[in-house]
CSV table of C-alpha atoms and ligand atoms in Angstrom, one decimal:
chain,number,residue,atom,x,y,z
A,1,MET,CA,3.8,-15.7,-2.3
A,2,LYS,CA,3.8,-14.1,-5.8
A,3,LYS,CA,1.8,-10.9,-5.7
A,4,ILE,CA,1.0,-8.2,-3.1
A,5,LEU,CA,-1.4,-5.4,-3.4
A,6,MET,CA,-1.3,-2.1,-1.3
A,7,VAL,CA,-4.7,-0.4,-0.9
A,8,CYS,CA,-5.8,3.0,0.1
A,9,LEU,CA,-8.5,5.4,-0.7
A,10,GLY,CA,-7.5,7.2,-3.9
A,11,ASN,CA,-4.4,5.2,-4.9
A,12,ILE,CA,-2.5,8.4,-5.5
A,13,CYS,CA,-0.8,9.1,-1.9
A,14,ARG,CA,-0.3,6.3,0.5
A,15,SER,CA,-0.6,3.1,-1.5
A,16,PRO,CA,1.7,4.1,-4.3
A,17,MET,CA,4.2,5.2,-1.9
A,18,ALA,CA,3.9,1.9,-0.1
A,19,GLU,CA,4.3,0.0,-3.4
A,20,GLY,CA,7.5,2.1,-4.3
A,21,ILE,CA,9.1,1.6,-0.8
A,22,VAL,CA,8.2,-2.1,-0.6
A,23,ARG,CA,9.6,-2.7,-4.2
A,24,ALA,CA,12.7,-0.8,-3.2
A,25,GLU,CA,13.1,-3.0,0.1
A,26,PHE,CA,12.4,-6.3,-1.9
A,27,ALA,CA,15.2,-5.2,-4.6
A,28,LYS,CA,17.5,-4.9,-1.7
A,29,TYR,CA,17.2,-8.5,-0.8
A,30,GLY,CA,16.6,-9.8,-4.4
A,31,ILE,CA,13.1,-10.8,-3.4
A,32,ASP,CA,11.1,-11.7,-6.6
A,33,ILE,CA,7.5,-10.8,-5.7
A,34,GLN,CA,5.2,-8.4,-7.6
A,35,VAL,CA,4.0,-5.4,-5.7
A,36,ASP,CA,1.1,-3.3,-7.0
A,37,SER,CA,-1.3,-0.8,-5.5
A,38,ALA,CA,-5.1,0.1,-5.8
A,39,GLY,CA,-7.7,2.5,-4.4
A,40,THR,CA,-11.0,1.8,-3.0
A,41,ALA,CA,-12.4,4.7,-4.8
A,42,ALA,CA,-12.3,5.7,-8.5
A,43,TYR,CA,-11.7,9.5,-8.2
A,44,HIS,CA,-8.1,9.3,-9.4
A,45,VAL,CA,-8.0,6.2,-11.9
A,46,GLY,CA,-5.3,6.6,-14.5
A,47,GLU,CA,-3.5,9.5,-12.6
A,48,GLU,CA,0.2,9.6,-11.6
A,49,ALA,CA,1.0,9.5,-7.8
A,50,ASP,CA,0.5,12.9,-6.0
A,51,GLU,CA,3.6,15.1,-6.7
A,52,ARG,CA,4.3,15.6,-3.0
A,53,GLY,CA,4.6,11.8,-2.5
A,54,GLN,CA,6.8,11.5,-5.7
A,55,ALA,CA,9.0,14.2,-4.2
A,56,GLU,CA,9.3,12.6,-0.8
A,57,LEU,CA,10.1,9.1,-2.4
A,58,ALA,CA,12.7,10.8,-4.8
A,59,LYS,CA,14.6,12.2,-1.6
A,60,HIS,CA,15.1,8.4,-0.9
A,61,GLY,CA,16.1,7.4,-4.4
A,62,ILE,CA,12.6,5.9,-5.1
A,63,ASP,CA,11.1,6.7,-8.6
A,64,ILE,CA,7.3,6.0,-8.7
A,65,SER,CA,6.6,8.1,-11.8
A,66,ASP,CA,5.2,5.1,-13.8
A,67,GLU,CA,2.6,4.3,-11.4
A,68,ARG,CA,-0.8,4.8,-12.5
A,69,ALA,CA,-4.0,4.8,-10.1
A,70,MET,CA,-6.4,1.7,-10.5
A,71,LYS,CA,-9.6,1.0,-8.7
A,72,LEU,CA,-9.8,-2.0,-6.4
A,73,SER,CA,-12.0,-4.8,-7.8
A,74,PRO,CA,-13.4,-8.1,-6.3
A,75,TYR,CA,-11.2,-9.7,-8.9
A,76,HIS,CA,-8.0,-8.6,-7.1
A,77,MET,CA,-9.0,-10.4,-3.9
A,78,ASP,CA,-8.4,-13.8,-5.9
A,79,GLU,CA,-5.4,-12.5,-7.8
A,80,TYR,CA,-3.3,-11.2,-5.0
A,81,ASP,CA,-1.7,-13.5,-2.2
A,82,MET,CA,-1.7,-10.6,0.4
A,83,ILE,CA,-3.7,-7.3,0.4
A,84,TYR,CA,-2.7,-4.5,2.7
A,85,ALA,CA,-4.9,-1.8,4.0
A,86,MET,CA,-3.4,1.6,4.7
A,87,ASP,CA,-6.1,2.5,7.3
A,88,ARG,CA,-9.1,1.0,9.0
A,89,SER,CA,-11.7,2.3,6.6
A,90,ASN,CA,-9.8,0.8,3.8
A,91,PHE,CA,-9.7,-2.4,5.6
A,92,ALA,CA,-13.4,-2.5,6.0
A,93,ASP,CA,-14.0,-1.7,2.2
A,94,ILE,CA,-11.5,-4.4,1.2
A,95,LEU,CA,-13.3,-6.9,3.4
A,96,ALA,CA,-16.7,-5.9,2.0
A,97,ILE,CA,-15.7,-7.3,-1.4
A,98,THR,CA,-14.2,-10.5,-0.3
A,99,LYS,CA,-16.3,-13.6,-1.1
A,100,ASP,CA,-15.1,-16.3,1.4
A,101,ASN,CA,-12.7,-16.9,4.3
A,102,GLU,CA,-9.9,-17.8,2.1
A,103,GLU,CA,-9.9,-14.2,0.7
A,104,ARG,CA,-10.4,-12.6,4.0
A,105,LYS,CA,-7.3,-14.2,5.5
A,106,LYS,CA,-5.3,-12.4,2.9
A,107,VAL,CA,-6.3,-9.0,4.2
A,108,ASP,CA,-4.4,-7.0,7.0
A,109,MET,CA,-3.5,-3.7,8.1
A,110,PHE,CA,-0.2,-2.8,6.6
A,111,MET,CA,1.1,-1.4,9.8
A,112,ASN,CA,0.4,-4.6,11.7
A,113,LEU,CA,3.7,-5.8,10.1
A,114,ALA,CA,5.7,-3.3,12.2
A,115,TYR,CA,3.1,-3.1,15.1
A,116,PRO,CA,1.3,-6.4,15.2
A,117,GLY,CA,-2.2,-6.4,16.3
A,118,LYS,CA,-2.4,-2.7,16.8
A,119,ASN,CA,-4.3,-1.8,13.7
A,120,ILE,CA,-2.5,1.5,13.3
A,121,SER,CA,-3.8,3.5,10.4
A,122,VAL,CA,-1.5,5.5,8.0
A,123,PRO,CA,-2.9,9.0,8.1
A,124,ASP,CA,-4.2,10.3,4.8
A,125,PRO,CA,-1.9,13.1,3.8
A,126,TYR,CA,-4.0,14.4,1.0
A,127,TYR,CA,-5.1,17.7,2.6
A,128,ASP,CA,-2.0,18.0,4.5
A,129,GLY,CA,1.3,19.7,3.5
A,130,ASP,CA,4.5,18.1,2.6
A,131,GLU,CA,5.2,17.1,6.2
A,132,GLY,CA,2.3,14.8,6.0
A,133,PHE,CA,4.2,13.0,3.2
A,134,VAL,CA,7.4,12.7,5.3
A,135,LYS,CA,5.3,11.1,8.1
A,136,VAL,CA,3.7,8.5,5.8
A,137,TYR,CA,7.2,7.6,4.3
A,138,SER,CA,8.5,7.0,7.6
A,139,MET,CA,5.6,4.8,8.8
A,140,LEU,CA,5.7,2.8,5.4
A,141,LYS,CA,9.3,2.3,5.6
A,142,GLU,CA,9.0,0.6,9.2
A,143,SER,CA,6.6,-2.1,7.9
A,144,ALA,CA,8.3,-2.4,4.4
A,145,GLU,CA,11.5,-3.4,6.2
A,146,VAL,CA,9.6,-6.0,8.4
A,147,LEU,CA,8.0,-7.4,5.2
A,148,ALA,CA,11.1,-7.8,3.4
A,149,LYS,CA,12.9,-9.4,6.3
A,150,GLN,CA,9.9,-11.8,6.6
A,151,LEU,CA,10.1,-12.8,3.0
A,152,LYS,CA,13.8,-12.9,2.1
B,201,LIG,P1,-4.7,8.2,-0.8
B,201,LIG,O1,-5.0,9.6,-0.5
B,201,LIG,O2,-6.0,7.4,-0.4
B,201,LIG,O3,-3.7,8.0,0.2
B,201,LIG,O4,-4.5,8.1,-2.3
B,201,LIG,C1,-6.3,10.3,-1.1
B,201,LIG,C2,-6.2,10.9,-2.3
B,201,LIG,C3,-7.4,11.6,-2.9
B,201,LIG,C4,-8.5,11.6,-2.1
B,201,LIG,C5,-8.6,11.1,-0.7
B,201,LIG,C6,-7.4,10.6,-0.2
B,201,LIG,N1,-9.7,12.2,-2.6
B,201,LIG,O5,-10.7,12.5,-1.8
B,201,LIG,O6,-9.6,12.7,-3.8
């Protein structure tokens, strides 16, 4: 495993937070795996992560101010070793651009790490207040911890 991609819709709320949290977990264990994030939609390409998500992560000592949104492309299906969807709709959109079984096998729901087989979606916090981002942080942290323990 060399490269992991986190995917949501806009790549400004959930997946950049997942990227930052997983990177921080990997750093704790010295795990040398590249983590990136992308969105299935292009609305926010080039933008920074939502300031509410940046503020929530800053509370936990994680800085994602360098992250910029990019759109998911079929090329990423080959480039990354694992591709994690934040919700069921992202999962379906990712599968739709895979070309074969080898690529499909790399795709999973991120929350299946903490809750195997449950296909739990991380709720989109974009239209919520700050509390939505607090909830997203605590969910993502659970799966990020499991991923780091699996890969250490
Ligand atoms: P994300 O949240 O998928 O977690 O980045 C969203 C961000 C923007 C939009 C939707 C969801 N939007 O419709 O612009």
